[in-house]
Coordinates of C-alpha atoms and ligand atoms in Angstrom, one line a residue:
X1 CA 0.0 0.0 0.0
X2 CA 1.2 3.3 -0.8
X3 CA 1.6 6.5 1.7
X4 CA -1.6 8.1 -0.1
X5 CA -3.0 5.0 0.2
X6 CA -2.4 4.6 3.7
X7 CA -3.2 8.1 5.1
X8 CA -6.7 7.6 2.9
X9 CA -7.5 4.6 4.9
X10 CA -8.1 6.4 8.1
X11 CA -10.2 9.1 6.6
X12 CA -12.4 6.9 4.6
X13 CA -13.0 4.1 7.2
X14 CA -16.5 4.5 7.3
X15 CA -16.6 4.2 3.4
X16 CA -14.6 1.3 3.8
X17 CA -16.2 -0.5 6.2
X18 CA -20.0 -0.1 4.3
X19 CA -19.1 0.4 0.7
X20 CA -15.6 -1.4 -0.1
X21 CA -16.2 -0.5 -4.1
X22 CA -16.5 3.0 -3.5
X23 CA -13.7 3.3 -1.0
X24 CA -11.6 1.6 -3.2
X25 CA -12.1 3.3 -6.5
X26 CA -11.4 7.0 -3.8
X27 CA -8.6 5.8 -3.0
X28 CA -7.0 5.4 -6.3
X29 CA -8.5 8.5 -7.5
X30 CA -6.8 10.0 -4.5
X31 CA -3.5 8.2 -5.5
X32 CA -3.9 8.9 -9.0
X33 CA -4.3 13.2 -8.2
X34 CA -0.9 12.7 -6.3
X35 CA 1.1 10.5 -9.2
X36 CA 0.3 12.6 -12.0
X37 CA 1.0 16.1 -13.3
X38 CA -2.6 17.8 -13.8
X39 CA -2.7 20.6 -16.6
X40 CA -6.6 20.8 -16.4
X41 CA -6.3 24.7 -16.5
X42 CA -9.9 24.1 -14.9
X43 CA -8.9 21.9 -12.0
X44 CA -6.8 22.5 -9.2
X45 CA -6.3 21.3 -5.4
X46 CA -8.7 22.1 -2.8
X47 CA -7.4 22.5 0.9
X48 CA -8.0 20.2 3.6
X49 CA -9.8 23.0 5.3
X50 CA -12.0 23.3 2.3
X51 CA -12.4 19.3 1.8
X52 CA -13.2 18.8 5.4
X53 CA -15.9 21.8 5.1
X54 CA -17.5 19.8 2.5
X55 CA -17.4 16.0 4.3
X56 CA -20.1 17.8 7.4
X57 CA -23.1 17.7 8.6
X58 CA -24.0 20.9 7.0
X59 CA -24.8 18.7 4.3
X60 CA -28.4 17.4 5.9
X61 CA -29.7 21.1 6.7
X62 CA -32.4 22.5 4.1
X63 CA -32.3 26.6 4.0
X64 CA -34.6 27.7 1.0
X65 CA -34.4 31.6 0.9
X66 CA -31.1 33.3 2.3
X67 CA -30.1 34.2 5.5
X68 CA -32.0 35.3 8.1
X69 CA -34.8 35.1 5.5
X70 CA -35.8 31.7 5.1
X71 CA -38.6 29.2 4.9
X72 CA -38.0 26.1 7.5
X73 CA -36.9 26.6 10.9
X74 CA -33.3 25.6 12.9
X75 CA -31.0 28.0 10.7
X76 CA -29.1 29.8 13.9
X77 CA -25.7 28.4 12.3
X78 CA -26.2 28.0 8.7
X79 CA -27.1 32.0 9.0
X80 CA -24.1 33.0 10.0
X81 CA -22.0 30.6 8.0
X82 CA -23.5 31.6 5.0
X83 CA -23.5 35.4 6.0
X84 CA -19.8 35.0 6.6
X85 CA -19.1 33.7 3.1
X86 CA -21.4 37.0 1.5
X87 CA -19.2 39.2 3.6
X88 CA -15.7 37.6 2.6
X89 CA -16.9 37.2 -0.9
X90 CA -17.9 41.0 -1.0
X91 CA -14.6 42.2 0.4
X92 CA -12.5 39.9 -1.4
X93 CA -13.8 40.9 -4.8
X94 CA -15.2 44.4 -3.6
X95 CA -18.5 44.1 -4.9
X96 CA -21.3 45.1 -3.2
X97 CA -23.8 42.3 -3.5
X98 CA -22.8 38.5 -3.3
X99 CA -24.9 35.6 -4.1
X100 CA -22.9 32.0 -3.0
X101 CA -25.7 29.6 -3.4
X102 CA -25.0 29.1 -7.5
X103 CA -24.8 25.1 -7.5
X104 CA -21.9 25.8 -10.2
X105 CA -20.6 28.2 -13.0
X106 CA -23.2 27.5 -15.5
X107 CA -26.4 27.9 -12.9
X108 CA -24.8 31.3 -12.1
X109 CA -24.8 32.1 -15.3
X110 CA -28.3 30.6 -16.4
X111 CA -29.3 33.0 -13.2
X112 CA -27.9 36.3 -15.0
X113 CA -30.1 35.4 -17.9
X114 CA -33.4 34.6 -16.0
X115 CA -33.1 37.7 -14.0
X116 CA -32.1 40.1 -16.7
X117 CA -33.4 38.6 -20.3
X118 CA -36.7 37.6 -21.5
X119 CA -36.5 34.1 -24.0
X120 CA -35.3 35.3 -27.4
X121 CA -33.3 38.6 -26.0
X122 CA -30.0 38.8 -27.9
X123 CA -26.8 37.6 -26.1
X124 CA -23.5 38.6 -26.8
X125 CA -20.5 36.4 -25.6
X126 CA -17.2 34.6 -27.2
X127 CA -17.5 31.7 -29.8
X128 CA -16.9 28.4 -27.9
X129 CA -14.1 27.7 -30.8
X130 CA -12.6 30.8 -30.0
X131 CA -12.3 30.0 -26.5
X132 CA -15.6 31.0 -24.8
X133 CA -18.3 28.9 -22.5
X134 CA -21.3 27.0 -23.3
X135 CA -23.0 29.5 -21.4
X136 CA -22.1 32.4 -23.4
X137 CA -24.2 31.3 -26.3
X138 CA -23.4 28.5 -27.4
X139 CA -26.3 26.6 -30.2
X140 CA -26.5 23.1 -28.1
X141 CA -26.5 25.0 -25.1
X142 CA -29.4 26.5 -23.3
X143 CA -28.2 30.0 -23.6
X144 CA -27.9 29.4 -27.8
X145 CA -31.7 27.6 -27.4
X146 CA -33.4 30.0 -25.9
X147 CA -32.1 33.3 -26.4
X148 CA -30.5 34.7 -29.4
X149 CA -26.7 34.5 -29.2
X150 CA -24.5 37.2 -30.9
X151 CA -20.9 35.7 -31.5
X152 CA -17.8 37.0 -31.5
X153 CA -14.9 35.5 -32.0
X154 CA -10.8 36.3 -32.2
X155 CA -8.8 37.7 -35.2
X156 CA -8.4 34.6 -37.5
X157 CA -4.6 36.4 -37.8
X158 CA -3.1 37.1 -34.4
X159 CA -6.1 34.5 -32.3
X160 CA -6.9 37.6 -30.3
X161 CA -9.5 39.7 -29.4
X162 CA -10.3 42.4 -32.1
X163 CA -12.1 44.7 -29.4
X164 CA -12.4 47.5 -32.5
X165 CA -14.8 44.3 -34.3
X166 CA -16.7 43.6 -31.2
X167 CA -17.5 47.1 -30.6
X168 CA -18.9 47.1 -34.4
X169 CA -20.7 43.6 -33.6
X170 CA -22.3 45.4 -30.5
X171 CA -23.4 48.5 -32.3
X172 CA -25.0 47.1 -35.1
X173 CA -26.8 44.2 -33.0
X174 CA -27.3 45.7 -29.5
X175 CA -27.4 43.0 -27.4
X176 CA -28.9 43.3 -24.4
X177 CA -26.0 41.5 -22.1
X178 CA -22.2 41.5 -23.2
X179 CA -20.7 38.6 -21.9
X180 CA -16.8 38.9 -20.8
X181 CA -14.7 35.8 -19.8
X182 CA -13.6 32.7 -21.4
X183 CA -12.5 29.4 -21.1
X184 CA -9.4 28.6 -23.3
X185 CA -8.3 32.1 -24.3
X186 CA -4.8 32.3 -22.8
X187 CA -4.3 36.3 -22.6
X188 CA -5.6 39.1 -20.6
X189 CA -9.1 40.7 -20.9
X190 CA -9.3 44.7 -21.5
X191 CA -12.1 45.3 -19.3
X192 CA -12.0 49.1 -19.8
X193 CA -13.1 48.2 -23.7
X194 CA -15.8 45.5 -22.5
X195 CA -17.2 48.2 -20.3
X196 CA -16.8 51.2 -23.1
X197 CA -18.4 48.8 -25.8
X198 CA -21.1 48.0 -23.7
X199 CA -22.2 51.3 -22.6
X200 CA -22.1 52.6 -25.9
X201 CA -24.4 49.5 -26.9
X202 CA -26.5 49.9 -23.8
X203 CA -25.9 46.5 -22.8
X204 CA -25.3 45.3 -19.3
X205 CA -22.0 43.9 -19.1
X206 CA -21.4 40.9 -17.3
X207 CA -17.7 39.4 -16.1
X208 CA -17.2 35.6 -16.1
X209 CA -14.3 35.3 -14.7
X210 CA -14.7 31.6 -13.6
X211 CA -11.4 30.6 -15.0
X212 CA -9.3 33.4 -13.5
X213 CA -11.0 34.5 -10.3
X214 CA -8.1 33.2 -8.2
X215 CA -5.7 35.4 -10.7
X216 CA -8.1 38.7 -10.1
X217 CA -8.0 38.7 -6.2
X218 CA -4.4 37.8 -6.1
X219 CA -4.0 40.8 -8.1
X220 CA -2.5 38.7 -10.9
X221 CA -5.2 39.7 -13.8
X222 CA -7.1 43.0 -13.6
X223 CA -10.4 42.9 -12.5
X224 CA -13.9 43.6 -13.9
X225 CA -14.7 45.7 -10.7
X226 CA -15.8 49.4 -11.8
X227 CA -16.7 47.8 -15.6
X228 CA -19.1 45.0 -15.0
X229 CA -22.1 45.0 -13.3
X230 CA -22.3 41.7 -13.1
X231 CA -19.4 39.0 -12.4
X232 CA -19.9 35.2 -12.1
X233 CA -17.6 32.8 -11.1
X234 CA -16.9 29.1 -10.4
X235 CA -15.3 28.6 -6.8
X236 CA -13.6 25.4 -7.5
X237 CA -10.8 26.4 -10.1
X238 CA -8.2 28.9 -9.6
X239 CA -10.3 29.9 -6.6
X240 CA -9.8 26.7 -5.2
X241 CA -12.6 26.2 -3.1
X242 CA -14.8 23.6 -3.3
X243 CA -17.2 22.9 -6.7
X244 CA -19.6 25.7 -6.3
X245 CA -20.6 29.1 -7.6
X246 CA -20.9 32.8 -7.3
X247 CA -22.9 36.0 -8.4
X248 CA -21.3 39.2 -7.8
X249 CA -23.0 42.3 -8.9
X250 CA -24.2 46.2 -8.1
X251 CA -26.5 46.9 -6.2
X252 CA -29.6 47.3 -8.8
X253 CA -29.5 44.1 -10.0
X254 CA -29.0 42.2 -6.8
X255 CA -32.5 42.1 -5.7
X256 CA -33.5 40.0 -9.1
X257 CA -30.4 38.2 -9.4
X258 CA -31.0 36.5 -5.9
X259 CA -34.6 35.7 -7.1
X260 CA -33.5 34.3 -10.2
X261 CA -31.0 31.5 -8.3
X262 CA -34.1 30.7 -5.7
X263 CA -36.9 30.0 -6.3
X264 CA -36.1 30.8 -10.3
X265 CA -33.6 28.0 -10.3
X266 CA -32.7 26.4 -7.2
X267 CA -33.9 25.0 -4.6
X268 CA -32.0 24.7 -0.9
X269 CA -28.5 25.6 -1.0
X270 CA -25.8 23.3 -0.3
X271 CA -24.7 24.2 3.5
X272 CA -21.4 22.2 3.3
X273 CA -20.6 23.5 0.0
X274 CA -21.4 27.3 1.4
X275 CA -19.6 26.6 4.5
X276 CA -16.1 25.5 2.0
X277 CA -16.1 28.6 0.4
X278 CA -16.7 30.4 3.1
X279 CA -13.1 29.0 4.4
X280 CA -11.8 29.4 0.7
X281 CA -12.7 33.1 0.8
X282 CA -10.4 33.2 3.9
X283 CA -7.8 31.2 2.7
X284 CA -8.2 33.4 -0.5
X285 CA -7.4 36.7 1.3
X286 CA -4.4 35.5 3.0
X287 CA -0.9 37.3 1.3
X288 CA 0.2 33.6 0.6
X289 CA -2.6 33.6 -2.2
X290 CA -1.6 36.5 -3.8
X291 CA 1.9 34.7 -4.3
X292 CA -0.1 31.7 -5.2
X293 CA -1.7 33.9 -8.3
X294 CA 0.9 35.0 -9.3
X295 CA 3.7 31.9 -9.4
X296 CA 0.8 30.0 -11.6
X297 CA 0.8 32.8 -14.0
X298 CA 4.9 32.8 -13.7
X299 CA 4.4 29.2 -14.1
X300 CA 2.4 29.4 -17.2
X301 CA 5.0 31.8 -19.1
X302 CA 8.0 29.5 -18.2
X303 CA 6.0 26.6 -19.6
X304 CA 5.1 28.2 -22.9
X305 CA 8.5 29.3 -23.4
X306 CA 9.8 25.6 -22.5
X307 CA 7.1 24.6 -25.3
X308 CA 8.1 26.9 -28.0
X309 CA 12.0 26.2 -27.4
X310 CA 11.2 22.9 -28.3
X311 CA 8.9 24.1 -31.7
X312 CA 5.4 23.5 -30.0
X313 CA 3.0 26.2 -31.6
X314 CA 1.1 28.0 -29.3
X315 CA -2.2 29.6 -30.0
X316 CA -1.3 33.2 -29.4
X317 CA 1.9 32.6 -29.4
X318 CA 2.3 32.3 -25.3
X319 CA 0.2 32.8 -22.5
X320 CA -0.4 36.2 -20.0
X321 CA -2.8 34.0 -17.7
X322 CA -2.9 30.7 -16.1
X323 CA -4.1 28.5 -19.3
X324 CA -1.9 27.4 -22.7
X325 CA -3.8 26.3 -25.8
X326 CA -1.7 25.0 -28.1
X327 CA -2.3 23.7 -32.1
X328 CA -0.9 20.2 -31.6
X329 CA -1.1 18.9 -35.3
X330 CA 1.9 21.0 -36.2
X331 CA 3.6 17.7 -34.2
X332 CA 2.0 15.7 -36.4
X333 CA -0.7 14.4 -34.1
X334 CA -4.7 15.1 -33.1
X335 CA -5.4 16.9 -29.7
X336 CA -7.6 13.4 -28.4
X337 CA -4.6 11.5 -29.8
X338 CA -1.8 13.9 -28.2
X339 CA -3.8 14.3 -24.7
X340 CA -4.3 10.2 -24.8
X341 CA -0.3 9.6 -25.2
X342 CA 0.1 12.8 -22.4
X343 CA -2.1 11.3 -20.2
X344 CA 0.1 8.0 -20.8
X345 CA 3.2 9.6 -19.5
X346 CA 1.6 11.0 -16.6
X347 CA 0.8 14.4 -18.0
X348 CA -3.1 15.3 -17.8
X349 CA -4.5 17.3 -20.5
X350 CA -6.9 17.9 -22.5
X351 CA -7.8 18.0 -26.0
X352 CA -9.0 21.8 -27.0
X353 CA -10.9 23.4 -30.1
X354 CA -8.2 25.9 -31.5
X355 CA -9.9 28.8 -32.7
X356 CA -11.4 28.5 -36.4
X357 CA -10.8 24.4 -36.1
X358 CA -11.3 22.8 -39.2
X359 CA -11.4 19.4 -37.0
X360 CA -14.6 18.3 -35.0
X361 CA -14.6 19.1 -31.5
X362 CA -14.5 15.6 -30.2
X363 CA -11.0 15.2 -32.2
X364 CA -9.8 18.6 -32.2
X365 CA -6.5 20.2 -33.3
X366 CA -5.9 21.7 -29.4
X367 CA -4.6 20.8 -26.2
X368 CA -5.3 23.2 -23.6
X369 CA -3.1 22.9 -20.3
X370 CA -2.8 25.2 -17.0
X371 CA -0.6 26.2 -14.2
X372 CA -3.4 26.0 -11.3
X373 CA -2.7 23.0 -10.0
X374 CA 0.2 21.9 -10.4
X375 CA 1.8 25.1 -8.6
X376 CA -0.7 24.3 -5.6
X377 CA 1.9 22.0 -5.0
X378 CA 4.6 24.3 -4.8
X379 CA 6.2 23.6 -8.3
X380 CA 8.2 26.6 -9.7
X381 CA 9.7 27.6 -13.2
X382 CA 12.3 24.7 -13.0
X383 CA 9.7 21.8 -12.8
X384 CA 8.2 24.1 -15.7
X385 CA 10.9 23.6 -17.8
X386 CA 11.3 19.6 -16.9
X387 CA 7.8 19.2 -17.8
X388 CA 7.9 20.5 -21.4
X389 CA 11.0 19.1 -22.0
X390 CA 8.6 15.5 -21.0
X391 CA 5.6 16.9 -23.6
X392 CA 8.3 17.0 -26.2
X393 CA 9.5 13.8 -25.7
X394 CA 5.7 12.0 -25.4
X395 CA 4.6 14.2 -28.8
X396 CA 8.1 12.5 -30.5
X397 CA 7.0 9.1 -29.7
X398 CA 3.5 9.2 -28.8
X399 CA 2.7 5.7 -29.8
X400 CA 6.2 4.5 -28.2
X401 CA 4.5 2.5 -24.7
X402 CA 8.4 2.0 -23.2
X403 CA 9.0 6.2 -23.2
X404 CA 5.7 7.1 -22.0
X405 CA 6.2 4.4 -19.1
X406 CA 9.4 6.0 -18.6
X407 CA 8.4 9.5 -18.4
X408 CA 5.1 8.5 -16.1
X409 CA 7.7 7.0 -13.8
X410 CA 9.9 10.4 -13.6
X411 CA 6.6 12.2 -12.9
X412 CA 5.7 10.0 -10.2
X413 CA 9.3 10.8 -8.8
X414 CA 8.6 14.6 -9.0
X415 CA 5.5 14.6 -7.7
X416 CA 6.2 12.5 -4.7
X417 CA 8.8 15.5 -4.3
X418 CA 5.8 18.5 -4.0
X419 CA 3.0 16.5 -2.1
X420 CA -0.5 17.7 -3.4
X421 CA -2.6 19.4 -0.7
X422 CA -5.6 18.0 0.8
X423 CA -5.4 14.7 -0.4
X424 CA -5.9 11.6 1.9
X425 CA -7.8 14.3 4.7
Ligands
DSN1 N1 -15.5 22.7 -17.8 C1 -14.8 24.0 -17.5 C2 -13.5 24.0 -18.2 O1 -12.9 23.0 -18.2 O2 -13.0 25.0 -18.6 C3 -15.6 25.2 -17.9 O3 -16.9 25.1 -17.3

């Protein structure tokens, strides 16, 4: 049994003891999170403060309505625990309003458009292929189904926002919400422009910065406060509280955002969840964070260089955030193919539209990887450099089983090196 393996036993010896399968296949997930290298820009390490939060008994207490305003009786703690995450939320992002009962990122955003939008209102937001969310439009989503999505896309040249073309877009459609954020776009968002194109358009402009939240309140990527109105986030990703969601916004639209998440969409909010990002929030606003922010950005730019020394092309051509997106069929291989024979060699990816993608999105020509996790556990520039020195190897002999056994050894050695936090709790 390994060391994971054996500090998970103690902590899952109820598991163990009624449910065996399920124990089991938690412990190799467990071991699995410590073995590898996880480039998910999306995923990252939650504390053990968090993760205890979560395994509570908060977790058998209905609270439909919000504190101190709610429908079923014995709320004396979950009040103040969920008051306490509103009030670190609000500081920490320096918003006025905070909503932290959003199940996830896309119910926070599904609550922007129920309390702002009647069905068919026009919607502006970032193609998916160019590296926005499902939420911000997208045909197969319900934002693309039910409202009236206005792409826009980057610069088929330089992969980049054309801010000069989305303020056109804006003009001549007038959308009634402007949606900001992404998920694979690896630079910096203007939010001065957003803002500027928005009011021009008369559009309510509204921040997702799920993907970078961590960055913006370690001070590590500017943020939408003073631009949008409205900014949603994930808790779970560079944030790195548990899975959960947030609405923060001005005061005028706070009254109908909190309707739209209950009763619009919700029902009772998930205590033990609340509770975790209440002690995420704190751990959050602690001056180790804002070093935290800004070594996975570090990270990210010592990576892409790595990369490109060794000819990888990079969408962009490098990276001013946490996330790397790079064309890998200038290797010679698919992204599903590429992230497979990663994945292999211990290195967890995975496979990416690039922008204007001539393959289909369940065998695209990307693979997207990030800095979040992988600096949790303490890595700096010179694992950065190891590691795409590794991805240059696997995409040389991606099919050769001996080298990616090899290289998944060595990344087992370097990882037993920078333990990952809160596993085996
Ligand atoms: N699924 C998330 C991601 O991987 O970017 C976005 O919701």
């Amino acid at each position: 049994m390994s060391k994971v393996q054996a500090e998970a036993q103690s902590h899952l010896d109820a598991i163990a003891s009624i449910d065996p399968e399920i124990c089991n296949l938690i412990r190799q997930e467990e071991q699995r999170q410590a073995d590898v290298l996880r480039l998910i820009p999306s995923e990252n390490y939650a504390s053990r403060a968090v993760m205890q939060a979560t395994g509570t008994v908060l977790t058998n207490k209905y609270s439909e309505g919000y504190p101190y305003k709610r429908y079923y009786e014995g709320q004396q703690y979950i009040d103040q625990i969920e008051q306490i995450a509103i009030e670190r939320a609000k500081a920490l992002f320096g918003m006025p309003h905070a909503n932290v009962q959003p199940y996830s990122g896309s119910p926070a955003n599904q609550a922007v458009y129920l309390a702002l939008l009647k069905p068919g209102a026009k919607v502006m937001g970032m193609a998916l292929p160019s590296g926005g969310h499902l939420t911000h439009g997208a045909k197969v989503s319900f934002s693309g189904k039910i409202y009236t999505p206005v792409p826009y896309t980057v610069s088929p040249d330089s992969h980049l926002l054309d801010y000069g073309e989305i303020r056109q877009i804006a003009l001549s459609e007038k959308p009634e919400i402007i949606f900001c954020g992404h998920s694979a776009y690896p630079r910096i968002l203007d939010f001065a422009k957003f803002a500027e194109i928005a009011n021009e358009a008369g559009a309510v402009l509204v921040a997702d910065i799920a993907h970078f939240s961590g960055l913006v309140v370690s001070g590590a990527h500017p943020s939408p406060k003073g631009y949008a109105q409205i900014i949603t986030t994930t808790t779970h990703k560079t944030l790195r509280g548990p899975r959960g969601g947030m609405i923060l916004c001005e005061e005028q639209h706070a009254a109908a955002l909190d309707k739209a998440v209950f009763p619009g969409l919700q029902g009772g909010p998930h205590n033990h969840t609340t509770a975790a990002i209440a002690v995420a929030l704190k751990e959050a606003a602690a001056p180790e964070f804002r070093m935290y922010g800004h070594q996975i950005v570090k990270n990210a730019a010592a990576l892409a260089e790595g990369l490109l020394h060794h000819g990888f092309s990079l969408i962009t051509g490098g990276t001013e955030n946490h996330l790397i997106l790079i064309d890998i069929t200038s290797k010679g291989l698919g992204g599903r193919e590429a992230a497979k024979s990663l994945a292999a060699a211990g290195i967890v990816a995975n496979c990416n539209a690039i922008p204007f993608d001539t393959r289909k999105p369940f065998d695209p020509s990307g693979i997207r990887i990030g800095t979040p996790a992988i600096t949790s556990r303490g890595m700096k520039e010179a694992e950065m450099k190891k590691l795409a020195d590794w991805m240059a190897e696997v995409v040389a002999h991606a099919h050769d089983d001996k080298v990616l056994t090899r290289i998944a050894g060595e990344v087992r050695d370097l990882c037993e090196q920078f333990p990952a936090p809160g596993i085996g709790i």
